Tab-separated table of C-alpha atoms in Angstrom:
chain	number	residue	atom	x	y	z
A	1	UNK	CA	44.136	-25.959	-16.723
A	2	UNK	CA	46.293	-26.557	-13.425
A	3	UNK	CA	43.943	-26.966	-10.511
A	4	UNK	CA	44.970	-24.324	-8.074
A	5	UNK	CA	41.547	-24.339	-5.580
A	6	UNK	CA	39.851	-27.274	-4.932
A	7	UNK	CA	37.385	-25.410	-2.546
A	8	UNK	CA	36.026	-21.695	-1.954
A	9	UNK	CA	37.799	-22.043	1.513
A	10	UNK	CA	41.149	-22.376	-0.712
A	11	UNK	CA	40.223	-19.488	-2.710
A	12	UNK	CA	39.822	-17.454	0.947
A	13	UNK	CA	43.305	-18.217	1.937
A	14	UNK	CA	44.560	-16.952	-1.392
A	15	UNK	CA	42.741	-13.833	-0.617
A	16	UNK	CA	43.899	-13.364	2.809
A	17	UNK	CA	47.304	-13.913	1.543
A	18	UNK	CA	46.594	-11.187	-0.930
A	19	UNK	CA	46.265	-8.024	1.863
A	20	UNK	CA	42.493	-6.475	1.498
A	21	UNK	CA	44.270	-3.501	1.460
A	22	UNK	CA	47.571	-3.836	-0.714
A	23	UNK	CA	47.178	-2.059	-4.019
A	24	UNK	CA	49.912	-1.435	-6.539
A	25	UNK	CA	48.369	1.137	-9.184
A	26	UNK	CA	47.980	0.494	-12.704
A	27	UNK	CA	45.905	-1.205	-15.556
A	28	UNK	CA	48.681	-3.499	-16.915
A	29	UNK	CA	47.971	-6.624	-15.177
A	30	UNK	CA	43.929	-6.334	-15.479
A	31	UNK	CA	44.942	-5.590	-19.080
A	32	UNK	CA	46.914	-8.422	-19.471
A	33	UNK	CA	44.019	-10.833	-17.666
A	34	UNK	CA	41.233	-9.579	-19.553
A	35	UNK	CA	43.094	-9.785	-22.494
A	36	UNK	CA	43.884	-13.850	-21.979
A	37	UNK	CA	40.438	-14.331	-20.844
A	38	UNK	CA	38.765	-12.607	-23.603
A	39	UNK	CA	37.286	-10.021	-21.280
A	40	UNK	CA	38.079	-6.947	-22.658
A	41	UNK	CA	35.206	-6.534	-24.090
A	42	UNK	CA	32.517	-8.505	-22.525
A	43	UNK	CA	29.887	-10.623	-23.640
A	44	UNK	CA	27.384	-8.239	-22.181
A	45	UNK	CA	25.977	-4.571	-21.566
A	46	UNK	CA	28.072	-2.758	-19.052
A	47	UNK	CA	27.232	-0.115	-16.506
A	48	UNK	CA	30.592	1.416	-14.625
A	49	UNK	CA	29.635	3.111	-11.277
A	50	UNK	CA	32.298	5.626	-9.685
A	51	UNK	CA	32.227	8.332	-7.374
A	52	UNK	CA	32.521	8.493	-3.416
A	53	UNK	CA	29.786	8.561	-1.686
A	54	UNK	CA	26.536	6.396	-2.764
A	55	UNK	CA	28.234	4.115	-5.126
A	56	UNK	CA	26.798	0.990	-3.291
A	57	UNK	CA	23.219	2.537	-3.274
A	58	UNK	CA	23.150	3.425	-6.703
A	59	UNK	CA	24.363	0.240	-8.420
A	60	UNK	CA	22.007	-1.442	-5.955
A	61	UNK	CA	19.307	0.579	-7.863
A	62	UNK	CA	20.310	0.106	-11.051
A	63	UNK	CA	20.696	-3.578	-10.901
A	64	UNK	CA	17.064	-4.036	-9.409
A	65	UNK	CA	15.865	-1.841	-12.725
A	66	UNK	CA	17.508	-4.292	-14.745
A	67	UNK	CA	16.006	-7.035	-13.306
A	68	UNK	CA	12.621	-5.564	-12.998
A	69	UNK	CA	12.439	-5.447	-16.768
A	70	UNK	CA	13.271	-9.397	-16.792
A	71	UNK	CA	17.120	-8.843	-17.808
A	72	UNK	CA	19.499	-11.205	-16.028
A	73	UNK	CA	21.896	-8.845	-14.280
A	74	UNK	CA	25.296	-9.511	-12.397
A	75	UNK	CA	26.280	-6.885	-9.545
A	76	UNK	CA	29.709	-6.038	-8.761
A	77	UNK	CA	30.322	-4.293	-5.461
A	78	UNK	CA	32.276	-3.961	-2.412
A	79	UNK	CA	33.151	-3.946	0.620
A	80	UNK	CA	31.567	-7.308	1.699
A	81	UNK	CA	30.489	-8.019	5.241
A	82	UNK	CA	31.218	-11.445	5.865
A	83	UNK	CA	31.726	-13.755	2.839
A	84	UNK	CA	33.506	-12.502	-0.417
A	85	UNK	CA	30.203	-14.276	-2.365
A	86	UNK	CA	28.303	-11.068	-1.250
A	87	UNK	CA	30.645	-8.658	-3.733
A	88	UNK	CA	29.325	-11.201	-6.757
A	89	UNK	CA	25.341	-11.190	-7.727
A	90	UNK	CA	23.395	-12.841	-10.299
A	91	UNK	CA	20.183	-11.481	-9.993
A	92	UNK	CA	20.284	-10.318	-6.033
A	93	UNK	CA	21.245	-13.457	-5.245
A	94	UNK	CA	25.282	-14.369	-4.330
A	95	UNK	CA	27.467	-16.068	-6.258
A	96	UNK	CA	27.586	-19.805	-4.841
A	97	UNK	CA	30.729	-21.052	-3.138
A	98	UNK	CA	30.283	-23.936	-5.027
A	99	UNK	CA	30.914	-22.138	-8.700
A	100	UNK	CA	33.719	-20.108	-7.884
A	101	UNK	CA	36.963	-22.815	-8.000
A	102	UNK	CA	36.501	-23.678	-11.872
A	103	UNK	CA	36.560	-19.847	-12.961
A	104	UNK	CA	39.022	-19.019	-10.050
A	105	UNK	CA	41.428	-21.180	-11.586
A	106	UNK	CA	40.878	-19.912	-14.794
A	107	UNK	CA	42.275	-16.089	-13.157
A	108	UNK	CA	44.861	-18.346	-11.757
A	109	UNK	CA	46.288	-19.419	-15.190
A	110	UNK	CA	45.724	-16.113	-16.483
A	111	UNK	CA	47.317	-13.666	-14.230
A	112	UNK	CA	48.476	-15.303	-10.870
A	113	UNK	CA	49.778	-11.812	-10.022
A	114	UNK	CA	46.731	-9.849	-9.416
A	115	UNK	CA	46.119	-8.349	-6.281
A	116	UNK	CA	42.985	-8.944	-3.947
A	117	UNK	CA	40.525	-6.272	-5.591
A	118	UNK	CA	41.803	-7.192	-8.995
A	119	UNK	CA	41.283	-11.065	-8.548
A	120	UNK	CA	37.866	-10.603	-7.647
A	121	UNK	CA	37.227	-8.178	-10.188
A	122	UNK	CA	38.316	-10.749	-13.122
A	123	UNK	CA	36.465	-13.281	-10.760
A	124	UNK	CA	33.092	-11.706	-11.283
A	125	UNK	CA	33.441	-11.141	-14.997
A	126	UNK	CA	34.116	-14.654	-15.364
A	127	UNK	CA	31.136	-14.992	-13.426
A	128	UNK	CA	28.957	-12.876	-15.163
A	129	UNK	CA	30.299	-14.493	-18.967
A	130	UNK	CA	29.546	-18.205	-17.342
A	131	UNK	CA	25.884	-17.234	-16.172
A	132	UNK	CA	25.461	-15.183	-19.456
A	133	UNK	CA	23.874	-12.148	-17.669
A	134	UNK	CA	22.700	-9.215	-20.033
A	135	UNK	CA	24.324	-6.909	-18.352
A	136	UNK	CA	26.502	-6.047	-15.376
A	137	UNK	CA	27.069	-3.331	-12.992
A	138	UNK	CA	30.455	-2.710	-11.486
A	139	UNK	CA	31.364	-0.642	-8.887
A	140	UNK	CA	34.854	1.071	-8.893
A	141	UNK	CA	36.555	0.445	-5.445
A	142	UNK	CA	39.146	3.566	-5.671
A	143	UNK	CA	39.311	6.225	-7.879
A	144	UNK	CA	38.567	5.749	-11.451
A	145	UNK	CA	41.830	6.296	-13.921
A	146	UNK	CA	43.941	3.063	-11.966
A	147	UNK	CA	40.619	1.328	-10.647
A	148	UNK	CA	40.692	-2.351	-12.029
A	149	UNK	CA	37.041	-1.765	-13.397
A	150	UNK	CA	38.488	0.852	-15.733
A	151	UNK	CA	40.037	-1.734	-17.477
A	152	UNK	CA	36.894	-2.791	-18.713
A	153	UNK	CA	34.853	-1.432	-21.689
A	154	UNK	CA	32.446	0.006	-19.818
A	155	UNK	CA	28.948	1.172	-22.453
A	156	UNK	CA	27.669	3.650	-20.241
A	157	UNK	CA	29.970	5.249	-16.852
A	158	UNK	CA	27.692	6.646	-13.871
A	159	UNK	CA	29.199	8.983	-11.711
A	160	UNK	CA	27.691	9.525	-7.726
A	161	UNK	CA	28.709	12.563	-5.973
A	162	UNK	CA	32.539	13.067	-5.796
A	163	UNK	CA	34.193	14.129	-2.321
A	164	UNK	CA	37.310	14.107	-0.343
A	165	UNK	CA	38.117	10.783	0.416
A	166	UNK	CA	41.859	8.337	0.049
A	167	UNK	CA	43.668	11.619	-0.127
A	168	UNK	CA	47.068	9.697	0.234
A	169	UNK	CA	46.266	7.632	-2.881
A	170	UNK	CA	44.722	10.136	-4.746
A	171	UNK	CA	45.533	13.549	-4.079
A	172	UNK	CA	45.042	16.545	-1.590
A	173	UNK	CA	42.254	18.293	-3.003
A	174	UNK	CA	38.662	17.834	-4.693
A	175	UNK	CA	39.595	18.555	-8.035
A	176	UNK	CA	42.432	16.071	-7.685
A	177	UNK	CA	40.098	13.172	-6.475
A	178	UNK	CA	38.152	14.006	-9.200
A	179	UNK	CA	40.352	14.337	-11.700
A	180	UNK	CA	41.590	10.905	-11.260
A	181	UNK	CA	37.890	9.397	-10.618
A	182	UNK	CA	37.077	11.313	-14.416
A	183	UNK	CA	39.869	9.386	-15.459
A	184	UNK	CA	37.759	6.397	-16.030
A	185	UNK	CA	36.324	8.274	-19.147
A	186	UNK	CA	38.119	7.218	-21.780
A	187	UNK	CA	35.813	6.451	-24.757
A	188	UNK	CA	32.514	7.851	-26.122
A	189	UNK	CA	30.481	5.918	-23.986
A	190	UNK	CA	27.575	8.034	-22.452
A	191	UNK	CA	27.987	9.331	-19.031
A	192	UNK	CA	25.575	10.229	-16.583
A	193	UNK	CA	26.171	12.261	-13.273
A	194	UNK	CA	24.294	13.180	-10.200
A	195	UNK	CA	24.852	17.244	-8.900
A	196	UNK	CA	28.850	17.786	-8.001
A	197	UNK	CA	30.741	20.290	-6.337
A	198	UNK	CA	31.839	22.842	-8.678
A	199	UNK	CA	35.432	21.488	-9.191
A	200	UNK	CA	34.540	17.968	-9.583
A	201	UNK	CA	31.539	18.889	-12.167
A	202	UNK	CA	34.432	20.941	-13.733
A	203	UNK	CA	36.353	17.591	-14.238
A	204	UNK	CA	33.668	15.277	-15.209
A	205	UNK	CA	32.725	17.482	-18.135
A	206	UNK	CA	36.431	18.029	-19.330
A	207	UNK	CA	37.238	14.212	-19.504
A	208	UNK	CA	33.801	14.052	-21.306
A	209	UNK	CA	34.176	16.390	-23.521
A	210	UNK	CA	37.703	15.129	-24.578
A	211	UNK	CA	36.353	11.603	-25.529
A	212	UNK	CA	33.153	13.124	-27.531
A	213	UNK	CA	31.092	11.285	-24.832
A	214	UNK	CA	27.445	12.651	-23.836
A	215	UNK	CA	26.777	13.384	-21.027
A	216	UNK	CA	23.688	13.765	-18.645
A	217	UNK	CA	23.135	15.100	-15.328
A	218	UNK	CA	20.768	13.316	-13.302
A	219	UNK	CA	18.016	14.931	-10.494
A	220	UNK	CA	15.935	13.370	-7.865
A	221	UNK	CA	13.782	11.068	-7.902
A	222	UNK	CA	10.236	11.640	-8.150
A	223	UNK	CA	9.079	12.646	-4.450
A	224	UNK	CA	6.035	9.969	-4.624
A	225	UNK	CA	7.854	6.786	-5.769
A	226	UNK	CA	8.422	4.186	-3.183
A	227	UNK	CA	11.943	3.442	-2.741
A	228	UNK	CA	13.267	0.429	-1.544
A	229	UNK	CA	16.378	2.039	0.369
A	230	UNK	CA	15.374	4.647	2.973
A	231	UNK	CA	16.415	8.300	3.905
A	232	UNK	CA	16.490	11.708	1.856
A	233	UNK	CA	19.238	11.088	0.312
A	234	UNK	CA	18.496	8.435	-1.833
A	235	UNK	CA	16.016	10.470	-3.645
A	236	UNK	CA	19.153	11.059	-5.703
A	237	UNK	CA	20.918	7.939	-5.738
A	238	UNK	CA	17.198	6.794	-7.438
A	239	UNK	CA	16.829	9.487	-9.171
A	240	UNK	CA	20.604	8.808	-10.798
A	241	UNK	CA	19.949	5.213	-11.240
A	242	UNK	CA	16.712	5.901	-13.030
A	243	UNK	CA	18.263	8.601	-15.765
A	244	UNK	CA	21.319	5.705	-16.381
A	245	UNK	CA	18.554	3.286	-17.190
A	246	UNK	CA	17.020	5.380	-19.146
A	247	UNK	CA	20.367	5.484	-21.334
A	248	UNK	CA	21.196	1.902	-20.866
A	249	UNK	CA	17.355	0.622	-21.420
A	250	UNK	CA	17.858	1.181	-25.433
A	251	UNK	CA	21.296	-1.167	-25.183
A	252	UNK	CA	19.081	-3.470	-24.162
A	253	UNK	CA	16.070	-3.424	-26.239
A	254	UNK	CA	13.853	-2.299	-23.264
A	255	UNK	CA	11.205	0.319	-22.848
A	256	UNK	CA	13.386	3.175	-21.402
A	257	UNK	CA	9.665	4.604	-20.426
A	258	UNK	CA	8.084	1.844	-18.963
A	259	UNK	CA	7.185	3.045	-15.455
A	260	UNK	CA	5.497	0.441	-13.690
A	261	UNK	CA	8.952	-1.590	-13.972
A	262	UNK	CA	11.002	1.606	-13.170
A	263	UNK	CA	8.166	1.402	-9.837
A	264	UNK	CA	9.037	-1.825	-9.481
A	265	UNK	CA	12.545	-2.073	-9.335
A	266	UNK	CA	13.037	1.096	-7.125
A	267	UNK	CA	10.700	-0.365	-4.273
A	268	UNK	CA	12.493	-3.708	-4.325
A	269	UNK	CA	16.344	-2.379	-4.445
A	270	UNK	CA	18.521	-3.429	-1.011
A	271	UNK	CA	21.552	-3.159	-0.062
A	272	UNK	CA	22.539	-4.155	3.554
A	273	UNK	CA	23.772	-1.499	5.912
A	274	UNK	CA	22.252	1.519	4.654
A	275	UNK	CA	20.182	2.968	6.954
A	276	UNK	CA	18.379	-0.791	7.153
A	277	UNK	CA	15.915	-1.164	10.422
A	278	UNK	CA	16.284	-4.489	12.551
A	279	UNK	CA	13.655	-5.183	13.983
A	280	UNK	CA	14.142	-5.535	18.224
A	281	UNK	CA	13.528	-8.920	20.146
A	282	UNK	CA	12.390	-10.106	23.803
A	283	UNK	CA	16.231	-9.472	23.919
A	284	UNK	CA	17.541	-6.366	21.814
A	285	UNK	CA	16.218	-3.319	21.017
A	286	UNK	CA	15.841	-2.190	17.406
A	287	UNK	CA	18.839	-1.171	15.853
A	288	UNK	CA	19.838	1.253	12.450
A	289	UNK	CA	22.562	0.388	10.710
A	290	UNK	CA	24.578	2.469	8.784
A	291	UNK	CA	27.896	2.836	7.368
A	292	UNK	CA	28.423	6.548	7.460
A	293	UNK	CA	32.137	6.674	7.561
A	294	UNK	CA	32.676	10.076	6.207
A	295	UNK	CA	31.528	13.695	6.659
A	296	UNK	CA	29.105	13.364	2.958
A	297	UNK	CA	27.479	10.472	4.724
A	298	UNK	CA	27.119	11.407	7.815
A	299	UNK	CA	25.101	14.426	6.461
A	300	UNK	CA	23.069	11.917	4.923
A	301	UNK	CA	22.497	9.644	7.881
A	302	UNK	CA	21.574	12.945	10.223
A	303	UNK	CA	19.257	14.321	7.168
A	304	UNK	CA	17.576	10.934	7.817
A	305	UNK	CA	17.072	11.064	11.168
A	306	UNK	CA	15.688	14.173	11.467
A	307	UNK	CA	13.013	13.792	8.628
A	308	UNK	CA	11.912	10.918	10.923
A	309	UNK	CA	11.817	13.121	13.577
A	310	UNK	CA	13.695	10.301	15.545
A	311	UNK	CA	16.632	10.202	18.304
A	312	UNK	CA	18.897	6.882	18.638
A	313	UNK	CA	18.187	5.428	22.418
A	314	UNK	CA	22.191	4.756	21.990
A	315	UNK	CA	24.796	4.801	19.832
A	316	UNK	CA	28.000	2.192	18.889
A	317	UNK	CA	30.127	4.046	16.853
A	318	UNK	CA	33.741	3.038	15.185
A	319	UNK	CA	35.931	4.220	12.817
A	320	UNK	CA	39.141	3.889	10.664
A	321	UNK	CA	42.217	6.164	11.110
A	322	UNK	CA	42.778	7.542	7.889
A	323	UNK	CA	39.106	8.643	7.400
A	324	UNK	CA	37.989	12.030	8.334
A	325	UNK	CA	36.371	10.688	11.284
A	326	UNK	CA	36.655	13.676	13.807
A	327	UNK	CA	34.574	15.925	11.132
A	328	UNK	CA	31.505	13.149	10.868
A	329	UNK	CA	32.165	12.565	14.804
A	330	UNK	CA	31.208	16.182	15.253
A	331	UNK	CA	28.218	16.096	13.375
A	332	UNK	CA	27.073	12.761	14.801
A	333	UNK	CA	27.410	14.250	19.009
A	334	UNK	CA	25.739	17.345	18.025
A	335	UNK	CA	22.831	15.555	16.788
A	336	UNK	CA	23.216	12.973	19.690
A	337	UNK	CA	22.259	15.002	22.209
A	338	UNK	CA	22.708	13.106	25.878
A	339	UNK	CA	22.563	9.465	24.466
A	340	UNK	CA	25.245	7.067	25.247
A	341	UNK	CA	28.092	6.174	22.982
A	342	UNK	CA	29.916	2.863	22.809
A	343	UNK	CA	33.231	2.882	20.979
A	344	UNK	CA	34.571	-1.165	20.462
A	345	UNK	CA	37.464	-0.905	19.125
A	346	UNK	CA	37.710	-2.506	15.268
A	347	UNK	CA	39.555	-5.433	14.529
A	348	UNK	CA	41.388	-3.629	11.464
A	349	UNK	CA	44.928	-2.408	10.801
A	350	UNK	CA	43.631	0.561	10.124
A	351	UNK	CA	41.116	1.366	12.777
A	352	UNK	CA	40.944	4.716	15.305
A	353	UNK	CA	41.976	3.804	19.126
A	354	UNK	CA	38.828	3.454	20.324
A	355	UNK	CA	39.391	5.269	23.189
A	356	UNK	CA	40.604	8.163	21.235
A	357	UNK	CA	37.673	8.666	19.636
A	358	UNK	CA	35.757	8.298	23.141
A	359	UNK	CA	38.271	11.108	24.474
A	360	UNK	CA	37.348	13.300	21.150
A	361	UNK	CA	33.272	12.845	21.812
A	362	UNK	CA	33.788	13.431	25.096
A	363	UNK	CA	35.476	17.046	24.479
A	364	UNK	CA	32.234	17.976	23.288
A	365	UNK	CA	29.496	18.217	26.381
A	366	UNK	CA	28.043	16.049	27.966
A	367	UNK	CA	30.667	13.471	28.547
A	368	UNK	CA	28.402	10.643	26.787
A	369	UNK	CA	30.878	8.287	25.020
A	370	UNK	CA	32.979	5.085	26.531
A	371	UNK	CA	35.541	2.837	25.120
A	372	UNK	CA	35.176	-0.442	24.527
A	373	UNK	CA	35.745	-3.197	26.174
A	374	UNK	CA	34.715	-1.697	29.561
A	375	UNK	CA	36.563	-2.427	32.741
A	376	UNK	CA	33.443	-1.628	34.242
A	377	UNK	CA	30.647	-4.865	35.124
A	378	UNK	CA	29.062	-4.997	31.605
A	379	UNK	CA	25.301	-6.536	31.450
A	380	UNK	CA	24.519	-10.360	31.901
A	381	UNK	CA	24.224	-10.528	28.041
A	382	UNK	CA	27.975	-9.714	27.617
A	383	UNK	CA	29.870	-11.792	28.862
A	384	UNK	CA	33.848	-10.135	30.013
A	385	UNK	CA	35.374	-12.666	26.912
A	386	UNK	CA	32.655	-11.543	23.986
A	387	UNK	CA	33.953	-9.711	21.564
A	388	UNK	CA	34.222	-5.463	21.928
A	389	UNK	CA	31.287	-5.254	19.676
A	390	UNK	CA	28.962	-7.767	20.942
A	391	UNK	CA	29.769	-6.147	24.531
A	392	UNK	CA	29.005	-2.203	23.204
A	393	UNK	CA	25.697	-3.835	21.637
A	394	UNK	CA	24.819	-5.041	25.016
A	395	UNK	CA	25.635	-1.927	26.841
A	396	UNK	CA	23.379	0.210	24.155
A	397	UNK	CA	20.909	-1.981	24.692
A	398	UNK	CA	21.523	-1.967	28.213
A	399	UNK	CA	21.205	2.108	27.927
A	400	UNK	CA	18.287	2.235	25.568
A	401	UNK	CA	16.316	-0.136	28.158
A	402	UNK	CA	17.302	2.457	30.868
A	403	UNK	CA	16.522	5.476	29.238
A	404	UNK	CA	13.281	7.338	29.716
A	405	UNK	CA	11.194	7.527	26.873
A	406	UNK	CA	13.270	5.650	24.619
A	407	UNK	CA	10.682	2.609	24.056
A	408	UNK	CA	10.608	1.527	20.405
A	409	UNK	CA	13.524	3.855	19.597
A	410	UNK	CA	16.408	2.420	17.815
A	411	UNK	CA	20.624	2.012	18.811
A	412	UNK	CA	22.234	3.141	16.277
A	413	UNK	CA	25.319	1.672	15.025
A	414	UNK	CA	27.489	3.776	12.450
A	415	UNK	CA	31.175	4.863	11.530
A	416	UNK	CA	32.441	2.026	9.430
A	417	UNK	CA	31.192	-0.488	6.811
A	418	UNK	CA	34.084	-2.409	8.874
A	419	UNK	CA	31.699	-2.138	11.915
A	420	UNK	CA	28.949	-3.399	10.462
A	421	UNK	CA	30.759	-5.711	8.911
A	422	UNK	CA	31.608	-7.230	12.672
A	423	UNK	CA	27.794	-6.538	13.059
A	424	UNK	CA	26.404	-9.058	10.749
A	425	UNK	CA	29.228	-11.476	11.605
A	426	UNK	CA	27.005	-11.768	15.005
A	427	UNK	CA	23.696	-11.810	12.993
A	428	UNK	CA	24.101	-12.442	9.585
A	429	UNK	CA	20.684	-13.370	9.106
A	430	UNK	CA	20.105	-9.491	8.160
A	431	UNK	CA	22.617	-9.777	5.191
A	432	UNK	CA	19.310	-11.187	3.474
A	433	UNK	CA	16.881	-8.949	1.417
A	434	UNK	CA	14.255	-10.818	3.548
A	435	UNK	CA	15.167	-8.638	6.553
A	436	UNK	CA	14.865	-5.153	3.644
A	437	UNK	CA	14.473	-2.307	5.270
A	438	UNK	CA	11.170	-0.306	5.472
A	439	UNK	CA	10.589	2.883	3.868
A	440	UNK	CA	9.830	4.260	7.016
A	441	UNK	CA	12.738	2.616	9.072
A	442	UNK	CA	14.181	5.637	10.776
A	443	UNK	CA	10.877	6.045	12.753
A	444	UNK	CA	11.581	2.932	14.629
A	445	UNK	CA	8.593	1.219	13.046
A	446	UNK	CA	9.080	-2.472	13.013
A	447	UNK	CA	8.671	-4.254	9.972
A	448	UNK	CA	5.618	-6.567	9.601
């Protein structure tokens, strides 16, 4: 085998060279990989997660089920924040830099033509075969009938709630999107599904129904079980993880009914970024993080607040370009009221002008919101050459210290996994499930 890293750093550059964001569709050269790797049909139980919003959530879930009933599970997921060892997880834990060379030359040898997604994909099944997990859970990055996971044999496919989102990629309309994500249904495997809109329940169950695959639609959790991720919302995200479980559990030769495990591994799923509390300092206030970046979650994020009955003290807020970010911008100044918005502009290809997106919440009254950097005299704690974010965090906090009435209350900072992303590349400390978030986060309630 031809040594082509000699280091994780090496296997970074490749990446970088790669484009996060390239894609050129199609299954062939996953095929072709899996195929010379013997991965086609993996050496262990796995769970496929697609949809659009809650994907991250849900596998979270599902992978801390597993391992509450003693299976050794890999995770799959992405965006990461900082380090690509975050997107690979044997039982919670990342990946280590120092195992990734020996099976990232092995992709290497096997198909040096994949793209970013599709390298790490292959990467992690590797990964998983090496550290002989029982089974994994993969999250589909985009769509479902040209995702790389798809290439997989997937035993059971779990679907989160389908909405409009890459419209260039995947088409204009709901029932396209859809269409394409129920294009990852392609055997008899069993399929489970949370509640859908109409058109994209309407695909689900055609693609199903074609294949001869069952296929089970999920509710809520159970209103008195402790989850480990906060907010309404992920009443259903648990409550979807628990019924794939339940079909995977007998896979495994577990106890699909065995509820102090299913308590267990509920309370003690995390996921960084998802509505996760940080506790404030002599220094900071508080802070919510969140990576609403489309209308769906945005919903979500607001549903949360207001079942805590809580306001953010201040809010940094950034976006891409090709999201529907004026929709979830809308929702997020209504529900704002008068607090201050900082808008740092992101350091993506991709990203809004930040002072667009100052100009479009400031259409709305009051005139709250200000683009980042500021020419302005920012606080002490920012100094004029910090970075945009680290400047908007000192402003909020700046804000939240000024405002009347705002002791204890959180800033929150939302639009983007790419923001928070910058986030815990300041403080990446609360990457770590030590720093999980408390069920009762939103209040502002610092952890013990």
């Amino acid at each position: 085998m031809r040594q082509h890293f000699s280091d994780f750093t090496h296997i970074e550059q490749h990446l970088d060279s790669l484009g996060l964001f390239h894609m050129d569709m199609g299954l062939d050269r996953m095929r072709r990989a899996l195929s010379a790797l013997g991965l086609v049909r993996p050496p262990f139980v796995t769970v496929q997660v697609l949809g659009t919003n809650g994907k991250g959530s849900t596998a979270s879930f599902l992978a801390s089920l597993c391992a509450a009933h003693g299976l050794r599970t890999g995770l799959y997921t992405s965006p990461h924040f900082v380090s690509p060892t975050e997107r690979i997880r044997i039982d919670g834990r990342p990946w280590p830099q120092k195992s990734w060379p020996a099976q990232a030359n092995k992709v290497m040898d096997a198909a040096p033509e994949l793209t970013y997604f599709e390298f790490l994909t292959v990467l992690a099944l590797l990964a998983f075969a090496e550290e002989r997990v029982d089974v994994a859970i993969l999250e589909a990055g985009l769509g479902g009938s040209h995702d790389a996971t798809t290439a997989v044999s997937a035993d059971v496919l779990c679907y989160t709630p389908i909405a409009m989102d890459h419209k260039d990629v995947l088409g204009g309309s709901l029932a396209a999107i859809a269409t394409d994500k129920a294009g990852a249904i392609r055997s008899a495997a069993p399929v489970c599904s949370t509640f859908q809109f109409p058109q994209a329940a309407r695909a689900i169950e055609a693609a199903a129904h074609a294949h001869k695959a069952p296929l089970i639609w999920a509710g809520a959790a159970d209103a008195s079980l402790e989850l480990g991720l906060p907010g309404p919302h992920q009443k259903n995200n648990a409550g979807l993880a628990l019924a794939t479980w339940q079909m995977l559990a007998p896979m495994l030769g577990k106890d699909p009914l065995d509820a102090q495990a299913q308590k267990r591994g509920l309370a003690q799923a995390f996921i960084p970024g998802r509505l996760q509390y940080v506790p404030g300092t002599s220094a900071m206030p508080p802070f919510l993080l969140d990576g609403a970046h489309n209308p769906h979650g945005m919903a979500a994020l607001i549903a949360a607040l207001r079942q805590a009955n809580t306001q953010p003290a201040a809010i940094v807020f950034s976006c891409l370009g090709d999201k529907d970010w004026q929709t979830a911008a809308a929702m997020l100044k209504k529900q704002a009221g008068d607090a201050l918005i900082f808008v740092p502009p992101l350091d993506n290809p991709r990203a809004a002008s930040a002072q667009d997106v100052a100009r479009f919440f400031n259409a709305m009254p009051p005139v709250t919101a200000q683009a980042m950097p500021d020419a302005q005299d920012g606080p002490a704690s920012a100094p004029a050459d910090a970075p945009p974010l680290a400047q908007a965090l000192a402003h909020a906090a700046a804000a939240a210290r000024a405002c009347p009435g705002c002791s204890g209350r959180p800033v929150l900072v939302t639009g983007s996994l790419y923001l928070l992303a910058e986030f815990f590349s300041l403080y990446p400390a609360y990457l770590s499930p030590q720093n999980a978030n408390h069920p009762d986060a939103t209040q502002g309630r610092k952890t013990p």
